């Protein structure tokens, strides 16, 4: 390939064309495509600007332009789209935005690929183009919305646990993004979500255990325990990480069986003897309350 001189201003204008068209993807037009001629024009522009001069000045400006194009897209399109969304609507829009953002970033990475191949390896302090794509979205979007995303996801899980119909595919897609976007430097967003979820599950089944001990027979209690364990396994397999299923089962078993094993045994012995424990509502009192309410 014969080297061609491209002035800085002209080269930046050419790359602006690429960026403006790529931004259409994140603006809601994921079907946006680039022809082979367009790809060659944008790639060669970066190549010529980097190789014609021995100085790294232009190359560094291109590197910064790549980063700035992502940040500008986030501030102008991504955040305004998501900032006022709540609940399931937030989750749905988040999944679409993340998919479109990755598609846009992949095109830009292809146009600026020469930086990844030759410039960045010579400067170990610089992040790869793909790394920039992830870190920009993580730092400017994901971290900003993380608490709201967790709240919305947990709301769906609780609704499903209470018998409501939810979009399980949506929930799985969101939690897959939590895994995908986790920080390679140590932060694991899915594990953080998992800890919060397990804490909520602990409180939920601790309350149920007290309620069932009070109103149900020991046989009914055990039947409900096995029903809950099976439902939680099914729920985990639909949209949670495989390792999470084991942790959920452990939490449910602990609160419904292990923690109250002695009380459950005492309850069964009392039933066999025709007695009532001090934490059990007598059947005649239950019937009396039912008649009063009725």
Short mmCIF file of N, CA, C and O in Angstrom, two decimals, residues 24 38 42 44 69 71 96 104 130 155 173 175 188 214 221 229-230 236 258-261 286 289-290:
data_model
loop_
_atom_site.label_atom_id
_atom_site.label_comp_id
_atom_site.label_asym_id
_atom_site.label_seq_id
_atom_site.Cartn_x
_atom_site.Cartn_y
_atom_site.Cartn_z
N UNK A 24 -25.85 6.03 14.45
CA UNK A 24 -27.24 5.71 14.10
C UNK A 24 -27.67 4.37 14.72
O UNK A 24 -28.84 4.17 15.02
N UNK A 38 -16.69 1.75 2.16
CA UNK A 38 -16.66 2.64 3.32
C UNK A 38 -15.66 2.14 4.36
O UNK A 38 -14.88 2.92 4.93
N UNK A 42 -12.31 4.28 5.71
CA UNK A 42 -12.11 4.70 7.10
C UNK A 42 -10.86 4.03 7.70
O UNK A 42 -10.10 4.66 8.43
N UNK A 44 -8.20 2.92 6.05
CA UNK A 44 -7.00 3.48 5.43
C UNK A 44 -6.73 4.89 5.93
O UNK A 44 -5.57 5.30 6.03
N UNK A 69 -15.62 9.61 21.02
CA UNK A 69 -16.82 9.29 20.25
C UNK A 69 -17.76 8.40 21.06
O UNK A 69 -18.98 8.56 21.00
N UNK A 71 -17.85 8.25 24.45
CA UNK A 71 -18.37 9.04 25.57
C UNK A 71 -19.47 9.99 25.12
O UNK A 71 -20.49 10.15 25.79
N UNK A 96 -31.59 -3.46 25.17
CA UNK A 96 -31.52 -3.00 23.78
C UNK A 96 -30.33 -2.05 23.59
O UNK A 96 -29.56 -2.17 22.62
N UNK A 104 -22.28 -0.80 17.68
CA UNK A 104 -21.64 0.44 17.27
C UNK A 104 -20.14 0.41 17.57
O UNK A 104 -19.30 0.76 16.74
N UNK A 130 -11.23 -2.35 22.56
CA UNK A 130 -12.33 -3.10 23.15
C UNK A 130 -12.45 -2.81 24.64
O UNK A 130 -13.55 -2.68 25.19
N UNK A 155 -37.33 -6.97 41.90
CA UNK A 155 -38.79 -6.81 41.89
C UNK A 155 -39.43 -7.87 41.01
O UNK A 155 -40.44 -8.49 41.38
N UNK A 173 -31.44 -12.03 30.31
CA UNK A 173 -30.59 -11.16 29.50
C UNK A 173 -29.91 -10.09 30.35
O UNK A 173 -28.73 -9.79 30.17
N UNK A 175 -29.24 -10.23 33.63
CA UNK A 175 -28.25 -10.83 34.52
C UNK A 175 -27.04 -11.34 33.75
O UNK A 175 -25.92 -11.33 34.27
N UNK A 188 -17.17 -7.87 40.71
CA UNK A 188 -18.06 -8.82 40.05
C UNK A 188 -19.48 -8.39 40.35
O UNK A 188 -19.99 -8.63 41.44
N UNK A 214 -46.76 -21.71 62.82
CA UNK A 214 -47.88 -21.24 63.63
C UNK A 214 -49.21 -21.81 63.17
O UNK A 214 -50.06 -22.18 63.99
N UNK A 221 -46.38 -28.52 56.59
CA UNK A 221 -45.14 -27.74 56.58
C UNK A 221 -44.11 -28.38 55.65
O UNK A 221 -43.53 -27.72 54.78
N UNK A 229 -38.69 -25.62 47.50
CA UNK A 229 -37.38 -26.01 46.99
C UNK A 229 -37.43 -26.30 45.49
O UNK A 229 -36.56 -25.86 44.74
N UNK A 230 -38.44 -27.01 45.06
CA UNK A 230 -38.58 -27.31 43.63
C UNK A 230 -38.81 -26.05 42.81
O UNK A 230 -38.24 -25.89 41.72
N UNK A 236 -34.30 -20.68 39.38
CA UNK A 236 -32.87 -20.44 39.18
C UNK A 236 -32.44 -20.89 37.79
O UNK A 236 -31.64 -20.23 37.13
N UNK A 258 -33.27 -26.58 58.51
CA UNK A 258 -32.18 -26.68 59.48
C UNK A 258 -32.40 -25.82 60.72
O UNK A 258 -32.22 -26.29 61.85
N UNK A 259 -32.80 -24.57 60.51
CA UNK A 259 -32.92 -23.63 61.63
C UNK A 259 -34.07 -23.98 62.58
O UNK A 259 -34.02 -23.65 63.76
N UNK A 260 -35.10 -24.64 62.07
CA UNK A 260 -36.28 -24.92 62.90
C UNK A 260 -36.50 -26.43 63.07
O UNK A 260 -37.62 -26.85 63.41
N UNK A 261 -35.46 -27.23 62.84
CA UNK A 261 -35.61 -28.69 62.90
C UNK A 261 -36.15 -29.14 64.25
O UNK A 261 -37.06 -29.99 64.32
N UNK A 286 -58.13 -21.25 65.31
CA UNK A 286 -58.06 -20.92 63.89
C UNK A 286 -59.47 -20.90 63.29
O UNK A 286 -59.83 -19.99 62.55
N UNK A 289 -61.36 -17.80 64.45
CA UNK A 289 -60.97 -16.60 63.70
C UNK A 289 -61.56 -16.62 62.31
O UNK A 289 -61.99 -15.59 61.77
N UNK A 290 -61.61 -17.80 61.69
CA UNK A 290 -62.16 -17.90 60.35
C UNK A 290 -63.65 -17.54 60.37
O UNK A 290 -64.13 -16.80 59.50
#
